[in-house]
């Protein structure tokens, strides 16, 4: 025990004199060599419940950005148990997070939705569980009514055929739909390309106000998303935004941040989003599939 105290003091204060040995107990107390580590409290955070139209199942909020008493503790994939070096009444805030543009490595705070705030009494070694909930913020805008993007009611989004093949088109189908009706685009070796546009919308172009696109998709071949600006009544060159990989038979949910693309378009009037499906080919030009299908549903444009 004496050697341990000596080594601890030596490491902190250098080589000490013989008389200094009498001060070792005091040095050890002040230096914290034998100080016990603080015991954390634990906060268990369940996945977010969403109270907006469509509910939790329409969303894919995977992360929570966690604050305790105003201090950021980090972003956690939910559910998660977070250690907190606090005791007593603690102000907890959890911000909803999504995979921006579908990229697993880039979780982002989804600023269009409200954070969850609660005060809890925390105690060392004890676990407190919370179930955060969220909804869209009250100051956001839907360029078109959100129910129109479900494609189920009497009033749905208006689509236009943008390719040169008059045979290809789109359908509103119930077979294979997410729920109710979904939009379906199909290509084959006789008709290899289809592109459809969604009705134009006025979007903020300064880059200071965020613009996001939400949608559900199911596709057995890749397809692309484009942004088409309108300037002086004329469409500008379509800008590629995102390529969707195949999801086979599973529906996926994606959140695409359009803010920078809209700002770069320099088209102050309106913007269109369009979807392009092309039968895939290899390097020799041979088709790698004989046909392909893309389904879309719950299309939402949202901005501040």
PDB file of C-alpha atoms in Angstrom:
ATOM      1  CA  UNK A   1       0.000   0.000   0.000  1.00  0.00           C
ATOM      2  CA  UNK A   2       2.882   2.347   0.948  1.00  0.00           C
ATOM      3  CA  UNK A   3       4.610   1.700  -2.408  1.00  0.00           C
ATOM      4  CA  UNK A   4       1.398   2.378  -4.328  1.00  0.00           C
ATOM      5  CA  UNK A   5       0.939   5.720  -2.606  1.00  0.00           C
ATOM      6  CA  UNK A   6       4.582   6.590  -3.225  1.00  0.00           C
ATOM      7  CA  UNK A   7       4.354   5.717  -6.923  1.00  0.00           C
ATOM      8  CA  UNK A   8       1.154   7.703  -7.347  1.00  0.00           C
ATOM      9  CA  UNK A   9       2.634  10.774  -5.680  1.00  0.00           C
ATOM     10  CA  UNK A  10       5.888  10.340  -7.563  1.00  0.00           C
ATOM     11  CA  UNK A  11       4.082  10.249 -10.881  1.00  0.00           C
ATOM     12  CA  UNK A  12       2.206  13.450 -10.092  1.00  0.00           C
ATOM     13  CA  UNK A  13       4.797  15.466  -8.170  1.00  0.00           C
ATOM     14  CA  UNK A  14       8.182  14.058  -9.304  1.00  0.00           C
ATOM     15  CA  UNK A  15      10.795  12.573  -6.992  1.00  0.00           C
ATOM     16  CA  UNK A  16      10.049  13.547  -3.431  1.00  0.00           C
ATOM     17  CA  UNK A  17      12.249  13.973  -0.372  1.00  0.00           C
ATOM     18  CA  UNK A  18      12.273  11.803   2.690  1.00  0.00           C
ATOM     19  CA  UNK A  19      10.314  14.398   4.645  1.00  0.00           C
ATOM     20  CA  UNK A  20       7.802  14.508   1.870  1.00  0.00           C
ATOM     21  CA  UNK A  21       6.734  10.974   2.772  1.00  0.00           C
ATOM     22  CA  UNK A  22       4.850  12.407   5.722  1.00  0.00           C
ATOM     23  CA  UNK A  23       2.680  14.388   3.285  1.00  0.00           C
ATOM     24  CA  UNK A  24       1.855  11.425   1.054  1.00  0.00           C
ATOM     25  CA  UNK A  25      -1.606  10.741   2.557  1.00  0.00           C
ATOM     26  CA  UNK A  26      -2.561  14.370   1.905  1.00  0.00           C
ATOM     27  CA  UNK A  27      -1.147  14.264  -1.645  1.00  0.00           C
ATOM     28  CA  UNK A  28      -3.062  11.077  -2.391  1.00  0.00           C
ATOM     29  CA  UNK A  29      -6.301  12.627  -1.147  1.00  0.00           C
ATOM     30  CA  UNK A  30      -5.862  15.822  -3.154  1.00  0.00           C
ATOM     31  CA  UNK A  31      -4.669  14.118  -6.342  1.00  0.00           C
ATOM     32  CA  UNK A  32      -7.614  11.733  -6.511  1.00  0.00           C
ATOM     33  CA  UNK A  33      -5.455   8.603  -6.978  1.00  0.00           C
ATOM     34  CA  UNK A  34      -7.974   6.549  -5.020  1.00  0.00           C
ATOM     35  CA  UNK A  35     -11.059   8.490  -6.072  1.00  0.00           C
ATOM     36  CA  UNK A  36     -13.934   6.278  -7.195  1.00  0.00           C
ATOM     37  CA  UNK A  37     -15.396   6.951 -10.644  1.00  0.00           C
ATOM     38  CA  UNK A  38     -18.838   8.574 -10.822  1.00  0.00           C
ATOM     39  CA  UNK A  39     -21.711   6.162 -11.327  1.00  0.00           C
ATOM     40  CA  UNK A  40     -23.916   7.159 -14.283  1.00  0.00           C
ATOM     41  CA  UNK A  41     -27.667   7.130 -14.531  1.00  0.00           C
ATOM     42  CA  UNK A  42     -29.100   5.444 -17.623  1.00  0.00           C
ATOM     43  CA  UNK A  43     -31.684   6.742 -20.078  1.00  0.00           C
ATOM     44  CA  UNK A  44     -33.354   4.132 -22.263  1.00  0.00           C
ATOM     45  CA  UNK A  45     -34.858   5.715 -25.385  1.00  0.00           C
ATOM     46  CA  UNK A  46     -37.446   3.789 -27.382  1.00  0.00           C
ATOM     47  CA  UNK A  47     -38.030   4.511 -31.113  1.00  0.00           C
ATOM     48  CA  UNK A  48     -40.026   7.620 -31.993  1.00  0.00           C
ATOM     49  CA  UNK A  49     -43.810   7.505 -32.271  1.00  0.00           C
ATOM     50  CA  UNK A  50     -45.056   9.769 -35.093  1.00  0.00           C
ATOM     51  CA  UNK A  51     -48.483  11.376 -34.741  1.00  0.00           C
ATOM     52  CA  UNK A  52     -48.579  12.954 -38.247  1.00  0.00           C
ATOM     53  CA  UNK A  53     -50.732  11.579 -41.076  1.00  0.00           C
ATOM     54  CA  UNK A  54     -49.671   8.034 -41.832  1.00  0.00           C
ATOM     55  CA  UNK A  55     -48.324   7.530 -38.328  1.00  0.00           C
ATOM     56  CA  UNK A  56     -45.152   5.782 -37.284  1.00  0.00           C
ATOM     57  CA  UNK A  57     -45.297   3.141 -40.029  1.00  0.00           C
ATOM     58  CA  UNK A  58     -44.994   5.813 -42.739  1.00  0.00           C
ATOM     59  CA  UNK A  59     -41.747   7.106 -41.276  1.00  0.00           C
ATOM     60  CA  UNK A  60     -38.236   5.769 -40.801  1.00  0.00           C
ATOM     61  CA  UNK A  61     -36.846   7.787 -37.928  1.00  0.00           C
ATOM     62  CA  UNK A  62     -33.798   5.734 -37.005  1.00  0.00           C
ATOM     63  CA  UNK A  63     -31.760   8.096 -34.820  1.00  0.00           C
ATOM     64  CA  UNK A  64     -32.198  10.304 -31.813  1.00  0.00           C
ATOM     65  CA  UNK A  65     -29.933  13.286 -31.106  1.00  0.00           C
ATOM     66  CA  UNK A  66     -29.879  13.411 -27.316  1.00  0.00           C
ATOM     67  CA  UNK A  67     -29.425  16.437 -25.051  1.00  0.00           C
ATOM     68  CA  UNK A  68     -29.339  16.502 -21.246  1.00  0.00           C
ATOM     69  CA  UNK A  69     -29.646  19.901 -19.562  1.00  0.00           C
ATOM     70  CA  UNK A  70     -28.766  21.535 -22.873  1.00  0.00           C
ATOM     71  CA  UNK A  71     -25.613  19.471 -23.442  1.00  0.00           C
ATOM     72  CA  UNK A  72     -25.381  17.276 -26.552  1.00  0.00           C
ATOM     73  CA  UNK A  73     -24.615  13.660 -25.653  1.00  0.00           C
ATOM     74  CA  UNK A  74     -24.543  12.402 -29.249  1.00  0.00           C
ATOM     75  CA  UNK A  75     -26.645  10.708 -31.928  1.00  0.00           C
ATOM     76  CA  UNK A  76     -27.879   7.203 -31.152  1.00  0.00           C
ATOM     77  CA  UNK A  77     -29.563   4.554 -33.250  1.00  0.00           C
ATOM     78  CA  UNK A  78     -32.870   3.825 -31.518  1.00  0.00           C
ATOM     79  CA  UNK A  79     -33.654   2.026 -29.312  1.00  0.00           C
ATOM     80  CA  UNK A  80     -30.638   2.962 -27.231  1.00  0.00           C
ATOM     81  CA  UNK A  81     -29.525   3.171 -23.606  1.00  0.00           C
ATOM     82  CA  UNK A  82     -27.504   6.299 -22.899  1.00  0.00           C
ATOM     83  CA  UNK A  83     -25.328   6.820 -19.773  1.00  0.00           C
ATOM     84  CA  UNK A  84     -25.705  10.238 -18.122  1.00  0.00           C
ATOM     85  CA  UNK A  85     -23.449  11.693 -15.432  1.00  0.00           C
ATOM     86  CA  UNK A  86     -26.339  13.559 -13.837  1.00  0.00           C
ATOM     87  CA  UNK A  87     -28.520  13.243 -10.769  1.00  0.00           C
ATOM     88  CA  UNK A  88     -31.891  14.693  -9.872  1.00  0.00           C
ATOM     89  CA  UNK A  89     -34.225  16.607 -12.178  1.00  0.00           C
ATOM     90  CA  UNK A  90     -32.827  16.538 -15.721  1.00  0.00           C
ATOM     91  CA  UNK A  91     -34.158  18.246 -18.835  1.00  0.00           C
ATOM     92  CA  UNK A  92     -34.075  15.717 -21.678  1.00  0.00           C
ATOM     93  CA  UNK A  93     -34.457  16.629 -25.358  1.00  0.00           C
ATOM     94  CA  UNK A  94     -34.389  14.139 -28.250  1.00  0.00           C
ATOM     95  CA  UNK A  95     -34.322  15.342 -31.857  1.00  0.00           C
ATOM     96  CA  UNK A  96     -35.597  12.939 -34.556  1.00  0.00           C
ATOM     97  CA  UNK A  97     -32.962  11.812 -37.037  1.00  0.00           C
ATOM     98  CA  UNK A  98     -33.108  10.103 -40.443  1.00  0.00           C
ATOM     99  CA  UNK A  99     -30.640   8.678 -42.953  1.00  0.00           C
ATOM    100  CA  UNK A 100     -30.298  11.677 -45.275  1.00  0.00           C
ATOM    101  CA  UNK A 101     -30.570  10.580 -48.921  1.00  0.00           C
ATOM    102  CA  UNK A 102     -30.746   6.982 -47.725  1.00  0.00           C
ATOM    103  CA  UNK A 103     -27.032   6.889 -46.829  1.00  0.00           C
ATOM    104  CA  UNK A 104     -26.365   4.862 -43.679  1.00  0.00           C
ATOM    105  CA  UNK A 105     -23.210   6.837 -42.857  1.00  0.00           C
ATOM    106  CA  UNK A 106     -24.978  10.218 -42.856  1.00  0.00           C
ATOM    107  CA  UNK A 107     -27.620  10.363 -40.125  1.00  0.00           C
ATOM    108  CA  UNK A 108     -29.115  13.839 -39.993  1.00  0.00           C
ATOM    109  CA  UNK A 109     -31.452  15.730 -37.714  1.00  0.00           C
ATOM    110  CA  UNK A 110     -34.789  15.868 -39.518  1.00  0.00           C
ATOM    111  CA  UNK A 111     -35.444  19.517 -38.800  1.00  0.00           C
ATOM    112  CA  UNK A 112     -38.949  19.445 -40.309  1.00  0.00           C
ATOM    113  CA  UNK A 113     -40.158  17.507 -37.273  1.00  0.00           C
ATOM    114  CA  UNK A 114     -40.462  18.571 -33.648  1.00  0.00           C
ATOM    115  CA  UNK A 115     -38.040  17.556 -30.941  1.00  0.00           C
ATOM    116  CA  UNK A 116     -39.289  15.689 -27.872  1.00  0.00           C
ATOM    117  CA  UNK A 117     -38.779  17.344 -24.485  1.00  0.00           C
ATOM    118  CA  UNK A 118     -39.337  15.918 -21.016  1.00  0.00           C
ATOM    119  CA  UNK A 119     -37.986  16.359 -17.477  1.00  0.00           C
ATOM    120  CA  UNK A 120     -37.022  13.230 -15.565  1.00  0.00           C
ATOM    121  CA  UNK A 121     -35.550  12.572 -12.125  1.00  0.00           C
ATOM    122  CA  UNK A 122     -32.365  10.611 -12.752  1.00  0.00           C
ATOM    123  CA  UNK A 123     -30.503   8.540 -10.169  1.00  0.00           C
ATOM    124  CA  UNK A 124     -27.076   6.845 -10.349  1.00  0.00           C
ATOM    125  CA  UNK A 125     -27.181   3.216 -11.561  1.00  0.00           C
ATOM    126  CA  UNK A 126     -30.917   3.444 -12.264  1.00  0.00           C
ATOM    127  CA  UNK A 127     -32.523   3.219 -15.736  1.00  0.00           C
ATOM    128  CA  UNK A 128     -35.274   5.600 -16.822  1.00  0.00           C
ATOM    129  CA  UNK A 129     -37.238   4.788 -19.995  1.00  0.00           C
ATOM    130  CA  UNK A 130     -38.834   7.333 -22.329  1.00  0.00           C
ATOM    131  CA  UNK A 131     -40.949   6.932 -25.482  1.00  0.00           C
ATOM    132  CA  UNK A 132     -40.362  10.073 -27.616  1.00  0.00           C
ATOM    133  CA  UNK A 133     -43.052  11.303 -29.998  1.00  0.00           C
ATOM    134  CA  UNK A 134     -42.998  13.809 -32.833  1.00  0.00           C
ATOM    135  CA  UNK A 135     -45.009  15.510 -35.562  1.00  0.00           C
ATOM    136  CA  UNK A 136     -44.258  17.952 -38.357  1.00  0.00           C
ATOM    137  CA  UNK A 137     -43.518  21.481 -37.179  1.00  0.00           C
ATOM    138  CA  UNK A 138     -46.313  24.008 -37.509  1.00  0.00           C
ATOM    139  CA  UNK A 139     -44.316  26.428 -39.698  1.00  0.00           C
ATOM    140  CA  UNK A 140     -43.599  24.051 -42.604  1.00  0.00           C
ATOM    141  CA  UNK A 141     -45.328  24.006 -45.984  1.00  0.00           C
ATOM    142  CA  UNK A 142     -46.647  21.227 -48.203  1.00  0.00           C
ATOM    143  CA  UNK A 143     -46.679  22.551 -51.814  1.00  0.00           C
ATOM    144  CA  UNK A 144     -49.519  20.146 -52.484  1.00  0.00           C
ATOM    145  CA  UNK A 145     -51.901  18.599 -49.988  1.00  0.00           C
ATOM    146  CA  UNK A 146     -50.203  15.617 -48.380  1.00  0.00           C
ATOM    147  CA  UNK A 147     -53.211  13.347 -48.945  1.00  0.00           C
ATOM    148  CA  UNK A 148     -52.866  13.851 -52.709  1.00  0.00           C
ATOM    149  CA  UNK A 149     -49.461  12.167 -52.545  1.00  0.00           C
ATOM    150  CA  UNK A 150     -51.023   9.010 -51.131  1.00  0.00           C
ATOM    151  CA  UNK A 151     -52.655   8.456 -54.568  1.00  0.00           C
ATOM    152  CA  UNK A 152     -55.701   6.924 -52.883  1.00  0.00           C
ATOM    153  CA  UNK A 153     -58.354   9.637 -52.929  1.00  0.00           C
ATOM    154  CA  UNK A 154     -60.385  11.230 -55.691  1.00  0.00           C
ATOM    155  CA  UNK A 155     -57.778  14.010 -55.998  1.00  0.00           C
ATOM    156  CA  UNK A 156     -54.255  12.750 -56.630  1.00  0.00           C
ATOM    157  CA  UNK A 157     -51.041  14.288 -57.895  1.00  0.00           C
ATOM    158  CA  UNK A 158     -50.948  15.095 -61.607  1.00  0.00           C
ATOM    159  CA  UNK A 159     -48.275  13.262 -63.588  1.00  0.00           C
ATOM    160  CA  UNK A 160     -47.010  13.829 -67.114  1.00  0.00           C
ATOM    161  CA  UNK A 161     -45.253  11.473 -69.506  1.00  0.00           C
ATOM    162  CA  UNK A 162     -41.854  13.016 -70.327  1.00  0.00           C
ATOM    163  CA  UNK A 163     -40.284  10.373 -72.580  1.00  0.00           C
ATOM    164  CA  UNK A 164     -40.635  10.022 -76.365  1.00  0.00           C
ATOM    165  CA  UNK A 165     -42.168   6.544 -76.253  1.00  0.00           C
ATOM    166  CA  UNK A 166     -45.937   7.032 -76.462  1.00  0.00           C
ATOM    167  CA  UNK A 167     -46.513   3.413 -75.460  1.00  0.00           C
ATOM    168  CA  UNK A 168     -44.867   3.647 -72.059  1.00  0.00           C
ATOM    169  CA  UNK A 169     -46.825   5.280 -69.290  1.00  0.00           C
ATOM    170  CA  UNK A 170     -47.750   4.909 -65.680  1.00  0.00           C
ATOM    171  CA  UNK A 171     -50.595   3.241 -63.835  1.00  0.00           C
ATOM    172  CA  UNK A 172     -52.255   3.662 -60.471  1.00  0.00           C
ATOM    173  CA  UNK A 173     -52.502   0.076 -59.269  1.00  0.00           C
ATOM    174  CA  UNK A 174     -53.621  -1.857 -56.213  1.00  0.00           C
ATOM    175  CA  UNK A 175     -51.618  -4.994 -57.072  1.00  0.00           C
ATOM    176  CA  UNK A 176     -48.312  -4.760 -55.205  1.00  0.00           C
ATOM    177  CA  UNK A 177     -49.238  -1.346 -53.763  1.00  0.00           C
ATOM    178  CA  UNK A 178     -47.882  -0.027 -50.480  1.00  0.00           C
ATOM    179  CA  UNK A 179     -51.483   0.418 -49.394  1.00  0.00           C
ATOM    180  CA  UNK A 180     -54.549   1.483 -51.342  1.00  0.00           C
ATOM    181  CA  UNK A 181     -53.113   2.540 -54.694  1.00  0.00           C
ATOM    182  CA  UNK A 182     -49.535   3.107 -55.795  1.00  0.00           C
ATOM    183  CA  UNK A 183     -48.004   4.476 -58.974  1.00  0.00           C
ATOM    184  CA  UNK A 184     -46.342   1.845 -61.171  1.00  0.00           C
ATOM    185  CA  UNK A 185     -43.846   2.286 -64.021  1.00  0.00           C
ATOM    186  CA  UNK A 186     -42.813  -0.678 -66.167  1.00  0.00           C
ATOM    187  CA  UNK A 187     -40.165  -1.177 -68.871  1.00  0.00           C
ATOM    188  CA  UNK A 188     -39.156  -4.134 -71.070  1.00  0.00           C
ATOM    189  CA  UNK A 189     -36.926  -4.834 -74.066  1.00  0.00           C
ATOM    190  CA  UNK A 190     -39.512  -3.380 -76.440  1.00  0.00           C
ATOM    191  CA  UNK A 191     -39.969  -0.175 -74.420  1.00  0.00           C
ATOM    192  CA  UNK A 192     -36.789   0.457 -72.478  1.00  0.00           C
ATOM    193  CA  UNK A 193     -37.319   3.933 -71.066  1.00  0.00           C
ATOM    194  CA  UNK A 194     -40.029   5.718 -69.151  1.00  0.00           C
ATOM    195  CA  UNK A 195     -39.875   9.124 -67.498  1.00  0.00           C
ATOM    196  CA  UNK A 196     -42.721  10.807 -65.684  1.00  0.00           C
ATOM    197  CA  UNK A 197     -42.875  14.232 -64.066  1.00  0.00           C
ATOM    198  CA  UNK A 198     -44.886  15.397 -61.094  1.00  0.00           C
ATOM    199  CA  UNK A 199     -46.859  18.650 -61.263  1.00  0.00           C
ATOM    200  CA  UNK A 200     -44.670  21.735 -60.659  1.00  0.00           C
ATOM    201  CA  UNK A 201     -44.400  23.422 -57.275  1.00  0.00           C
ATOM    202  CA  UNK A 202     -43.078  26.783 -56.096  1.00  0.00           C
ATOM    203  CA  UNK A 203     -40.109  26.092 -53.813  1.00  0.00           C
ATOM    204  CA  UNK A 204     -37.726  28.420 -51.934  1.00  0.00           C
ATOM    205  CA  UNK A 205     -34.490  28.827 -53.896  1.00  0.00           C
ATOM    206  CA  UNK A 206     -32.257  30.755 -51.479  1.00  0.00           C
ATOM    207  CA  UNK A 207     -30.780  27.670 -49.836  1.00  0.00           C
ATOM    208  CA  UNK A 208     -31.612  29.077 -46.420  1.00  0.00           C
ATOM    209  CA  UNK A 209     -34.958  27.272 -46.203  1.00  0.00           C
ATOM    210  CA  UNK A 210     -34.725  23.514 -46.350  1.00  0.00           C
ATOM    211  CA  UNK A 211     -36.600  21.494 -48.984  1.00  0.00           C
ATOM    212  CA  UNK A 212     -37.095  17.734 -48.578  1.00  0.00           C
ATOM    213  CA  UNK A 213     -38.770  14.975 -50.565  1.00  0.00           C
ATOM    214  CA  UNK A 214     -40.244  11.971 -48.780  1.00  0.00           C
ATOM    215  CA  UNK A 215     -41.505   8.882 -50.555  1.00  0.00           C
ATOM    216  CA  UNK A 216     -41.977   5.136 -50.403  1.00  0.00           C
ATOM    217  CA  UNK A 217     -40.535   3.081 -53.241  1.00  0.00           C
ATOM    218  CA  UNK A 218     -40.290  -0.523 -54.343  1.00  0.00           C
ATOM    219  CA  UNK A 219     -38.252  -1.381 -57.442  1.00  0.00           C
ATOM    220  CA  UNK A 220     -36.646  -4.461 -58.966  1.00  0.00           C
ATOM    221  CA  UNK A 221     -34.380  -2.309 -61.176  1.00  0.00           C
ATOM    222  CA  UNK A 222     -32.584   0.971 -60.434  1.00  0.00           C
ATOM    223  CA  UNK A 223     -34.213   4.290 -61.317  1.00  0.00           C
ATOM    224  CA  UNK A 224     -33.299   7.973 -61.084  1.00  0.00           C
ATOM    225  CA  UNK A 225     -34.718  11.181 -59.624  1.00  0.00           C
ATOM    226  CA  UNK A 226     -34.311  14.480 -61.498  1.00  0.00           C
ATOM    227  CA  UNK A 227     -35.146  18.077 -60.655  1.00  0.00           C
ATOM    228  CA  UNK A 228     -36.470  20.274 -63.454  1.00  0.00           C
ATOM    229  CA  UNK A 229     -36.606  24.030 -62.915  1.00  0.00           C
ATOM    230  CA  UNK A 230     -38.865  26.489 -64.732  1.00  0.00           C
ATOM    231  CA  UNK A 231     -37.411  29.895 -65.606  1.00  0.00           C
ATOM    232  CA  UNK A 232     -39.258  32.521 -67.634  1.00  0.00           C
ATOM    233  CA  UNK A 233     -41.824  29.888 -68.527  1.00  0.00           C
ATOM    234  CA  UNK A 234     -39.169  27.559 -69.989  1.00  0.00           C
ATOM    235  CA  UNK A 235     -37.779  24.383 -68.434  1.00  0.00           C
ATOM    236  CA  UNK A 236     -34.066  24.399 -67.651  1.00  0.00           C
ATOM    237  CA  UNK A 237     -31.857  21.345 -68.153  1.00  0.00           C
ATOM    238  CA  UNK A 238     -32.952  18.567 -65.789  1.00  0.00           C
ATOM    239  CA  UNK A 239     -30.507  18.045 -62.929  1.00  0.00           C
ATOM    240  CA  UNK A 240     -29.826  14.494 -61.687  1.00  0.00           C
ATOM    241  CA  UNK A 241     -30.420  14.265 -57.955  1.00  0.00           C
ATOM    242  CA  UNK A 242     -30.414  10.643 -56.847  1.00  0.00           C
ATOM    243  CA  UNK A 243     -30.165   7.060 -58.112  1.00  0.00           C
ATOM    244  CA  UNK A 244     -32.250   4.415 -56.364  1.00  0.00           C
ATOM    245  CA  UNK A 245     -30.793   0.946 -56.066  1.00  0.00           C
ATOM    246  CA  UNK A 246     -32.982  -2.121 -56.412  1.00  0.00           C
ATOM    247  CA  UNK A 247     -35.083  -3.071 -53.385  1.00  0.00           C
ATOM    248  CA  UNK A 248     -36.526  -6.264 -54.880  1.00  0.00           C
ATOM    249  CA  UNK A 249     -39.876  -7.024 -53.191  1.00  0.00           C
ATOM    250  CA  UNK A 250     -39.447  -4.727 -50.172  1.00  0.00           C
ATOM    251  CA  UNK A 251     -40.850  -1.224 -49.807  1.00  0.00           C
ATOM    252  CA  UNK A 252     -38.327   1.376 -48.718  1.00  0.00           C
ATOM    253  CA  UNK A 253     -38.742   4.850 -47.228  1.00  0.00           C
ATOM    254  CA  UNK A 254     -36.341   7.632 -48.159  1.00  0.00           C
ATOM    255  CA  UNK A 255     -35.761  11.264 -47.180  1.00  0.00           C
ATOM    256  CA  UNK A 256     -33.985  13.293 -49.877  1.00  0.00           C
ATOM    257  CA  UNK A 257     -32.607  16.738 -49.091  1.00  0.00           C
ATOM    258  CA  UNK A 258     -33.305  18.879 -52.180  1.00  0.00           C
ATOM    259  CA  UNK A 259     -32.181  22.192 -50.661  1.00  0.00           C
ATOM    260  CA  UNK A 260     -28.881  22.567 -52.509  1.00  0.00           C
ATOM    261  CA  UNK A 261     -30.279  21.252 -55.806  1.00  0.00           C
ATOM    262  CA  UNK A 262     -33.151  23.723 -55.787  1.00  0.00           C
ATOM    263  CA  UNK A 263     -30.794  26.608 -54.990  1.00  0.00           C
ATOM    264  CA  UNK A 264     -28.337  25.613 -57.733  1.00  0.00           C
ATOM    265  CA  UNK A 265     -31.073  25.416 -60.356  1.00  0.00           C
ATOM    266  CA  UNK A 266     -31.478  29.209 -60.317  1.00  0.00           C
ATOM    267  CA  UNK A 267     -35.028  28.690 -61.563  1.00  0.00           C
ATOM    268  CA  UNK A 268     -37.112  31.103 -59.494  1.00  0.00           C
ATOM    269  CA  UNK A 269     -40.589  30.178 -60.743  1.00  0.00           C
ATOM    270  CA  UNK A 270     -41.313  26.514 -60.115  1.00  0.00           C
ATOM    271  CA  UNK A 271     -39.670  23.130 -59.837  1.00  0.00           C
ATOM    272  CA  UNK A 272     -40.697  19.692 -61.032  1.00  0.00           C
ATOM    273  CA  UNK A 273     -39.449  16.358 -59.843  1.00  0.00           C
ATOM    274  CA  UNK A 274     -39.285  13.564 -62.373  1.00  0.00           C
ATOM    275  CA  UNK A 275     -38.568   9.843 -62.186  1.00  0.00           C
ATOM    276  CA  UNK A 276     -36.681   8.051 -64.975  1.00  0.00           C
ATOM    277  CA  UNK A 277     -36.643   4.269 -65.357  1.00  0.00           C
ATOM    278  CA  UNK A 278     -34.350   2.657 -67.918  1.00  0.00           C
ATOM    279  CA  UNK A 279     -33.813  -1.045 -68.569  1.00  0.00           C
ATOM    280  CA  UNK A 280     -30.245  -1.693 -67.337  1.00  0.00           C
ATOM    281  CA  UNK A 281     -27.425  -2.613 -69.716  1.00  0.00           C
ATOM    282  CA  UNK A 282     -23.888  -3.927 -69.248  1.00  0.00           C
ATOM    283  CA  UNK A 283     -20.713  -2.483 -70.789  1.00  0.00           C
ATOM    284  CA  UNK A 284     -21.407  -4.208 -74.112  1.00  0.00           C
ATOM    285  CA  UNK A 285     -24.872  -2.717 -74.382  1.00  0.00           C
ATOM    286  CA  UNK A 286     -26.632  -6.003 -73.623  1.00  0.00           C
ATOM    287  CA  UNK A 287     -29.664  -5.795 -71.361  1.00  0.00           C
ATOM    288  CA  UNK A 288     -29.111  -7.333 -67.941  1.00  0.00           C
ATOM    289  CA  UNK A 289     -32.855  -7.758 -67.351  1.00  0.00           C
ATOM    290  CA  UNK A 290     -35.774  -8.418 -69.682  1.00  0.00           C
ATOM    291  CA  UNK A 291     -38.164  -6.204 -67.754  1.00  0.00           C
ATOM    292  CA  UNK A 292     -38.379  -4.047 -64.688  1.00  0.00           C
ATOM    293  CA  UNK A 293     -40.929  -2.380 -62.418  1.00  0.00           C
ATOM    294  CA  UNK A 294     -40.939   0.618 -60.098  1.00  0.00           C
ATOM    295  CA  UNK A 295     -43.686   1.457 -57.606  1.00  0.00           C
ATOM    296  CA  UNK A 296     -43.968   4.823 -55.814  1.00  0.00           C
ATOM    297  CA  UNK A 297     -46.268   5.982 -53.044  1.00  0.00           C
ATOM    298  CA  UNK A 298     -46.768   8.662 -50.367  1.00  0.00           C
ATOM    299  CA  UNK A 299     -44.893  11.352 -52.294  1.00  0.00           C
ATOM    300  CA  UNK A 300     -44.397  14.449 -50.131  1.00  0.00           C
ATOM    301  CA  UNK A 301     -42.582  17.685 -50.875  1.00  0.00           C
ATOM    302  CA  UNK A 302     -41.983  19.696 -47.694  1.00  0.00           C
ATOM    303  CA  UNK A 303     -40.148  22.934 -46.969  1.00  0.00           C
ATOM    304  CA  UNK A 304     -39.843  25.761 -44.472  1.00  0.00           C
TER     305      UNK A 304
END
